[in-house]
mmCIF file of C-alpha atoms in Angstrom:
data_model
loop_
_atom_site.group_PDB
_atom_site.id
_atom_site.type_symbol
_atom_site.label_atom_id
_atom_site.label_comp_id
_atom_site.label_asym_id
_atom_site.label_seq_id
_atom_site.Cartn_x
_atom_site.Cartn_y
_atom_site.Cartn_z
ATOM 1 C CA MET T 229 14.477 2.933 -17.047
ATOM 2 C CA GLU T 230 16.246 -0.379 -17.398
ATOM 3 C CA SER T 231 15.959 -2.452 -20.526
ATOM 4 C CA SER T 232 14.895 -6.058 -20.101
ATOM 5 C CA SER T 233 17.647 -7.181 -22.485
ATOM 6 C CA ALA T 234 20.357 -5.724 -24.645
ATOM 7 C CA THR T 235 19.188 -4.788 -28.148
ATOM 8 C CA PRO T 236 20.979 -6.849 -30.828
ATOM 9 C CA GLY T 237 23.503 -4.753 -32.738
ATOM 10 C CA VAL T 238 23.545 -1.947 -30.221
ATOM 11 C CA SER T 239 26.644 -1.578 -28.087
ATOM 12 C CA THR T 240 26.401 -1.815 -24.319
ATOM 13 C CA ARG T 241 27.854 1.671 -24.049
ATOM 14 C CA ARG T 242 25.286 3.229 -26.359
ATOM 15 C CA GLU T 243 22.471 1.397 -24.589
ATOM 16 C CA ALA T 244 23.733 2.759 -21.267
ATOM 17 C CA THR T 245 23.740 6.273 -22.712
ATOM 18 C CA ARG T 246 20.179 5.874 -23.956
ATOM 19 C CA GLN T 247 19.128 4.677 -20.518
ATOM 20 C CA LYS T 248 20.578 7.861 -18.991
ATOM 21 C CA LEU T 249 18.715 9.979 -21.528
ATOM 22 C CA TYR T 250 15.442 8.152 -20.896
ATOM 23 C CA GLU T 251 15.810 8.669 -17.145
ATOM 24 C CA ALA T 252 16.680 12.345 -17.556
ATOM 25 C CA ALA T 253 13.866 13.017 -20.023
ATOM 26 C CA VAL T 254 11.134 11.269 -18.059
ATOM 27 C CA THR T 255 12.123 13.043 -14.833
ATOM 28 C CA LEU T 256 12.332 16.511 -16.363
ATOM 29 C CA ILE T 257 9.181 16.196 -18.450
ATOM 30 C CA ALA T 258 7.264 14.930 -15.424
ATOM 31 C CA GLU T 259 8.510 17.915 -13.426
ATOM 32 C CA GLN T 260 7.945 20.721 -15.933
ATOM 33 C CA GLY T 261 6.163 19.417 -19.012
ATOM 34 C CA PHE T 262 7.322 18.494 -22.500
ATOM 35 C CA SER T 263 7.295 21.972 -24.032
ATOM 36 C CA ALA T 264 9.229 23.547 -21.165
ATOM 37 C CA THR T 265 11.925 20.874 -21.168
ATOM 38 C CA THR T 266 14.920 21.599 -23.402
ATOM 39 C CA VAL T 267 17.486 19.293 -24.955
ATOM 40 C CA ASP T 268 20.175 21.171 -23.034
ATOM 41 C CA GLU T 269 18.443 20.308 -19.754
ATOM 42 C CA ILE T 270 18.076 16.670 -20.719
ATOM 43 C CA ALA T 271 21.766 16.471 -21.624
ATOM 44 C CA GLU T 272 22.808 18.200 -18.396
ATOM 45 C CA ARG T 273 20.611 15.940 -16.242
ATOM 46 C CA ALA T 274 21.975 12.855 -18.034
ATOM 47 C CA GLY T 275 25.554 14.054 -17.656
ATOM 48 C CA VAL T 276 26.318 14.019 -21.383
ATOM 49 C CA ALA T 277 27.040 16.569 -24.092
ATOM 50 C CA LYS T 278 24.132 18.058 -26.032
ATOM 51 C CA GLY T 279 25.495 16.464 -29.200
ATOM 52 C CA THR T 280 25.141 13.047 -27.590
ATOM 53 C CA VAL T 281 21.385 13.556 -27.418
ATOM 54 C CA TYR T 282 21.203 14.274 -31.145
ATOM 55 C CA TYR T 283 23.568 11.387 -31.902
ATOM 56 C CA ASN T 284 21.076 9.002 -30.321
ATOM 57 C CA PHE T 285 17.818 10.772 -31.200
ATOM 58 C CA ALA T 286 17.064 13.140 -34.075
ATOM 59 C CA SER T 287 15.058 15.515 -31.861
ATOM 60 C CA LYS T 288 13.417 15.913 -28.484
ATOM 61 C CA SER T 289 10.171 14.616 -29.974
ATOM 62 C CA VAL T 290 11.888 11.496 -31.276
ATOM 63 C CA LEU T 291 13.484 10.962 -27.860
ATOM 64 C CA PHE T 292 10.091 11.165 -26.180
ATOM 65 C CA GLU T 293 8.514 8.864 -28.765
ATOM 66 C CA GLU T 294 11.244 6.289 -28.167
ATOM 67 C CA LEU T 295 10.807 6.752 -24.421
ATOM 68 C CA LEU T 296 7.140 5.802 -24.802
ATOM 69 C CA ARG T 297 8.060 2.730 -26.851
ATOM 70 C CA HIS T 298 10.691 1.720 -24.327
ATOM 71 C CA GLY T 299 8.565 2.238 -21.220
ATOM 72 C CA VAL T 300 5.386 0.606 -22.494
ATOM 73 C CA GLY T 301 7.529 -2.195 -23.908
ATOM 74 C CA LEU T 302 8.843 -2.917 -20.411
ATOM 75 C CA LEU T 303 5.293 -2.845 -19.018
ATOM 76 C CA THR T 304 4.040 -5.186 -21.744
ATOM 77 C CA ALA T 305 6.896 -7.601 -21.127
ATOM 78 C CA SER T 306 6.183 -7.684 -17.394
ATOM 79 C CA LEU T 307 2.482 -8.406 -18.008
ATOM 80 C CA ARG T 308 3.267 -11.158 -20.481
ATOM 81 C CA GLU T 309 5.831 -12.728 -18.154
ATOM 82 C CA ALA T 310 3.307 -12.744 -15.291
ATOM 83 C CA ALA T 311 0.703 -14.492 -17.468
ATOM 84 C CA GLU T 312 3.175 -17.043 -18.809
ATOM 85 C CA HIS T 313 4.547 -17.808 -15.350
ATOM 86 C CA THR T 314 1.024 -18.444 -14.070
ATOM 87 C CA ALA T 315 0.299 -20.746 -17.003
ATOM 88 C CA ARG T 316 3.479 -22.748 -16.380
ATOM 89 C CA ASP T 317 2.417 -23.179 -12.756
ATOM 90 C CA GLY T 318 -0.992 -24.475 -13.846
ATOM 91 C CA GLY T 319 -2.930 -21.437 -12.630
ATOM 92 C CA SER T 320 -6.306 -20.326 -13.949
ATOM 93 C CA ARG T 321 -6.911 -17.375 -16.247
ATOM 94 C CA VAL T 322 -8.223 -15.404 -13.270
ATOM 95 C CA ASP T 323 -4.943 -16.215 -11.532
ATOM 96 C CA ALA T 324 -3.111 -14.917 -14.590
ATOM 97 C CA LEU T 325 -5.057 -11.652 -14.560
ATOM 98 C CA ASP T 326 -4.364 -11.283 -10.855
ATOM 99 C CA ALA T 327 -0.654 -11.866 -11.429
ATOM 100 C CA MET T 328 -0.719 -9.246 -14.190
ATOM 101 C CA ILE T 329 -2.321 -6.730 -11.839
ATOM 102 C CA HIS T 330 0.486 -7.337 -9.370
ATOM 103 C CA ALA T 331 3.104 -7.007 -12.116
ATOM 104 C CA GLY T 332 1.525 -3.746 -13.256
ATOM 105 C CA LEU T 333 1.630 -2.333 -9.740
ATOM 106 C CA VAL T 334 5.273 -3.330 -9.357
ATOM 107 C CA PHE T 335 6.088 -1.568 -12.641
ATOM 108 C CA ILE T 336 4.230 1.591 -11.634
ATOM 109 C CA GLN T 337 5.868 1.674 -8.218
ATOM 110 C CA ARG T 338 9.247 1.389 -9.915
ATOM 111 C CA TYR T 339 8.535 3.939 -12.660
ATOM 112 C CA PRO T 340 5.957 6.413 -11.283
ATOM 113 C CA SER T 341 7.147 9.360 -13.396
ATOM 114 C CA PHE T 342 6.872 7.391 -16.619
ATOM 115 C CA THR T 343 3.428 6.103 -15.702
ATOM 116 C CA GLN T 344 2.233 9.624 -14.965
ATOM 117 C CA LEU T 345 3.486 10.825 -18.346
ATOM 118 C CA TYR T 346 2.010 7.857 -20.174
ATOM 119 C CA VAL T 347 -1.456 8.313 -18.694
ATOM 120 C CA ALA T 348 -1.355 12.064 -19.380
ATOM 121 C CA GLU T 349 -0.367 11.502 -23.011
ATOM 122 C CA LEU T 350 -3.225 9.059 -23.554
ATOM 123 C CA TRP T 351 -5.631 11.988 -23.197
ATOM 124 C CA ARG T 352 -3.852 14.212 -25.724
ATOM 125 C CA THR T 353 -4.605 13.875 -29.434
ATOM 126 C CA ASN T 354 -2.426 16.596 -30.986
ATOM 127 C CA ARG T 355 1.005 15.105 -30.395
ATOM 128 C CA ALA T 356 3.349 14.018 -33.186
ATOM 129 C CA TRP T 357 3.750 10.642 -31.495
ATOM 130 C CA GLN T 358 0.018 9.938 -31.102
ATOM 131 C CA SER T 359 0.043 7.070 -33.594
ATOM 132 C CA THR T 360 3.019 5.473 -31.836
ATOM 133 C CA LEU T 361 1.281 5.844 -28.490
ATOM 134 C CA MET T 362 -1.801 4.051 -29.806
ATOM 135 C CA VAL T 363 0.327 1.197 -31.142
ATOM 136 C CA VAL T 364 2.238 0.614 -27.901
ATOM 137 C CA ARG T 365 -0.947 0.980 -25.852
ATOM 138 C CA GLN T 366 -2.583 -1.751 -27.905
ATOM 139 C CA GLN T 367 0.426 -4.016 -27.392
ATOM 140 C CA ALA T 368 -0.059 -3.845 -23.615
ATOM 141 C CA VAL T 369 -3.829 -4.269 -23.799
ATOM 142 C CA ALA T 370 -3.482 -7.165 -26.242
ATOM 143 C CA VAL T 371 -1.680 -9.238 -23.606
ATOM 144 C CA VAL T 372 -4.709 -8.920 -21.328
ATOM 145 C CA GLU T 373 -7.086 -9.580 -24.229
ATOM 146 C CA SER T 374 -5.287 -12.853 -24.933
ATOM 147 C CA VAL T 375 -5.814 -14.086 -21.367
ATOM 148 C CA LEU T 376 -9.479 -13.082 -21.434
ATOM 149 C CA ARG T 377 -10.068 -14.899 -24.726
ATOM 150 C CA GLU T 378 -8.473 -18.045 -23.341
ATOM 151 C CA GLY T 379 -10.751 -17.784 -20.312
ATOM 152 C CA VAL T 380 -13.829 -17.446 -22.513
ATOM 153 C CA GLU T 381 -12.745 -20.382 -24.689
ATOM 154 C CA ASN T 382 -12.223 -22.723 -21.740
ATOM 155 C CA GLY T 383 -15.451 -21.652 -20.047
ATOM 156 C CA GLU T 384 -13.826 -19.876 -17.125
ATOM 157 C CA PHE T 385 -15.331 -16.541 -18.174
ATOM 158 C CA CYS T 386 -18.792 -15.761 -19.443
ATOM 159 C CA ASP T 387 -18.895 -15.711 -23.250
ATOM 160 C CA GLU T 388 -20.806 -12.429 -23.104
ATOM 161 C CA ILE T 389 -17.694 -10.571 -21.899
ATOM 162 C CA ASP T 390 -16.602 -7.802 -24.244
ATOM 163 C CA VAL T 391 -12.960 -8.868 -24.384
ATOM 164 C CA GLN T 392 -11.596 -5.685 -25.948
ATOM 165 C CA LEU T 393 -13.358 -3.306 -23.583
ATOM 166 C CA THR T 394 -12.768 -5.473 -20.511
ATOM 167 C CA ALA T 395 -9.040 -5.650 -21.245
ATOM 168 C CA ALA T 396 -8.835 -1.879 -21.614
ATOM 169 C CA ALA T 397 -10.825 -1.447 -18.402
ATOM 170 C CA LEU T 398 -8.498 -3.725 -16.434
ATOM 171 C CA VAL T 399 -5.382 -1.929 -17.665
ATOM 172 C CA GLY T 400 -7.001 1.424 -16.945
ATOM 173 C CA MET T 401 -8.048 0.281 -13.481
ATOM 174 C CA VAL T 402 -4.495 -0.621 -12.556
ATOM 175 C CA LEU T 403 -3.011 2.593 -13.981
ATOM 176 C CA VAL T 404 -5.485 4.955 -12.346
ATOM 177 C CA ALA T 405 -5.650 3.100 -9.022
ATOM 178 C CA ALA T 406 -1.864 2.973 -8.817
ATOM 179 C CA LEU T 407 -1.467 6.673 -9.572
ATOM 180 C CA ASP T 408 -4.077 7.473 -6.936
ATOM 181 C CA TRP T 409 -2.163 5.236 -4.526
ATOM 182 C CA GLN T 410 1.148 6.949 -5.269
ATOM 183 C CA ALA T 411 -0.275 10.469 -5.049
ATOM 184 C CA PHE T 412 -2.881 10.284 -2.283
ATOM 185 C CA GLN T 413 -2.378 7.047 -0.344
ATOM 186 C CA PRO T 414 1.403 6.493 -0.286
ATOM 187 C CA GLU T 415 1.213 4.977 3.195
ATOM 188 C CA ARG T 416 -0.450 1.879 1.750
ATOM 189 C CA SER T 417 1.756 -1.044 0.768
ATOM 190 C CA LEU T 418 1.843 -2.586 -2.686
ATOM 191 C CA ASP T 419 0.389 -5.809 -1.270
ATOM 192 C CA ASP T 420 -2.497 -3.864 0.267
ATOM 193 C CA VAL T 421 -3.331 -2.157 -3.026
ATOM 194 C CA HIS T 422 -2.999 -5.434 -4.905
ATOM 195 C CA ALA T 423 -5.357 -7.166 -2.462
ATOM 196 C CA ALA T 424 -8.000 -4.476 -3.023
ATOM 197 C CA LEU T 425 -7.782 -4.744 -6.822
ATOM 198 C CA SER T 426 -7.687 -8.539 -6.598
ATOM 199 C CA ARG T 427 -10.982 -8.569 -4.725
ATOM 200 C CA LEU T 428 -12.469 -6.326 -7.389
ATOM 201 C CA LEU T 429 -11.217 -8.692 -10.088
ATOM 202 C CA GLN T 430 -12.657 -11.746 -8.377
ATOM 203 C CA GLY T 431 -16.089 -10.179 -8.010
ATOM 204 C CA ARG T 432 -16.384 -8.437 -11.363
ATOM 205 C CA VAL T 433 -14.729 -10.881 -13.738
ATOM 206 C CA SER T 434 -14.981 -14.423 -12.408
ATOM 207 C CA GLY T 435 -18.260 -13.926 -10.569
ATOM 208 C CA ARG T 436 -16.947 -15.837 -7.557
ATOM 209 C CA ARG T 437 -17.849 -14.589 -4.095
#
């Protein structure tokens, strides 16, 4: 999974190695589960020595926790960029939400294995990284909440909207619909899926017909 920008203080070489480890881990864990995946397998898939894994991450659990931070961070950045781009172009808050839906679908199409893992982990409560998962989840949802609040404040949305729940519902809609698309309706194009979700957005949020 590509990083949106180089992390200050971290060498390009080390960042490249971490990217390889993220890719290897997300693929293997999606294929066979977290418990069944070993550090040796991750190292082999990434094409590095086992010691390289421990040089970058203290354990397999830490690697997976950082993978969650990294992946959801990329998703959050893409949602925020979509909203900001719409605002710069003078679009409405509904337009911003629609652009965020499209950005979410693009992300999921690009990183289907990560998305599958992320959604699966949201339903588990006994993981060591549960608190981290809740934090990064809220970061993504908060971007949508911000757009909804702006829409309520400027009168574009009804002030009776439950912003927190609506934001979570919109994020969940995109995640679940996209996974269903990838697994059961792969013949459909991204634009087709986006159009379907866009119509749902227009009818359920803005009230326009």
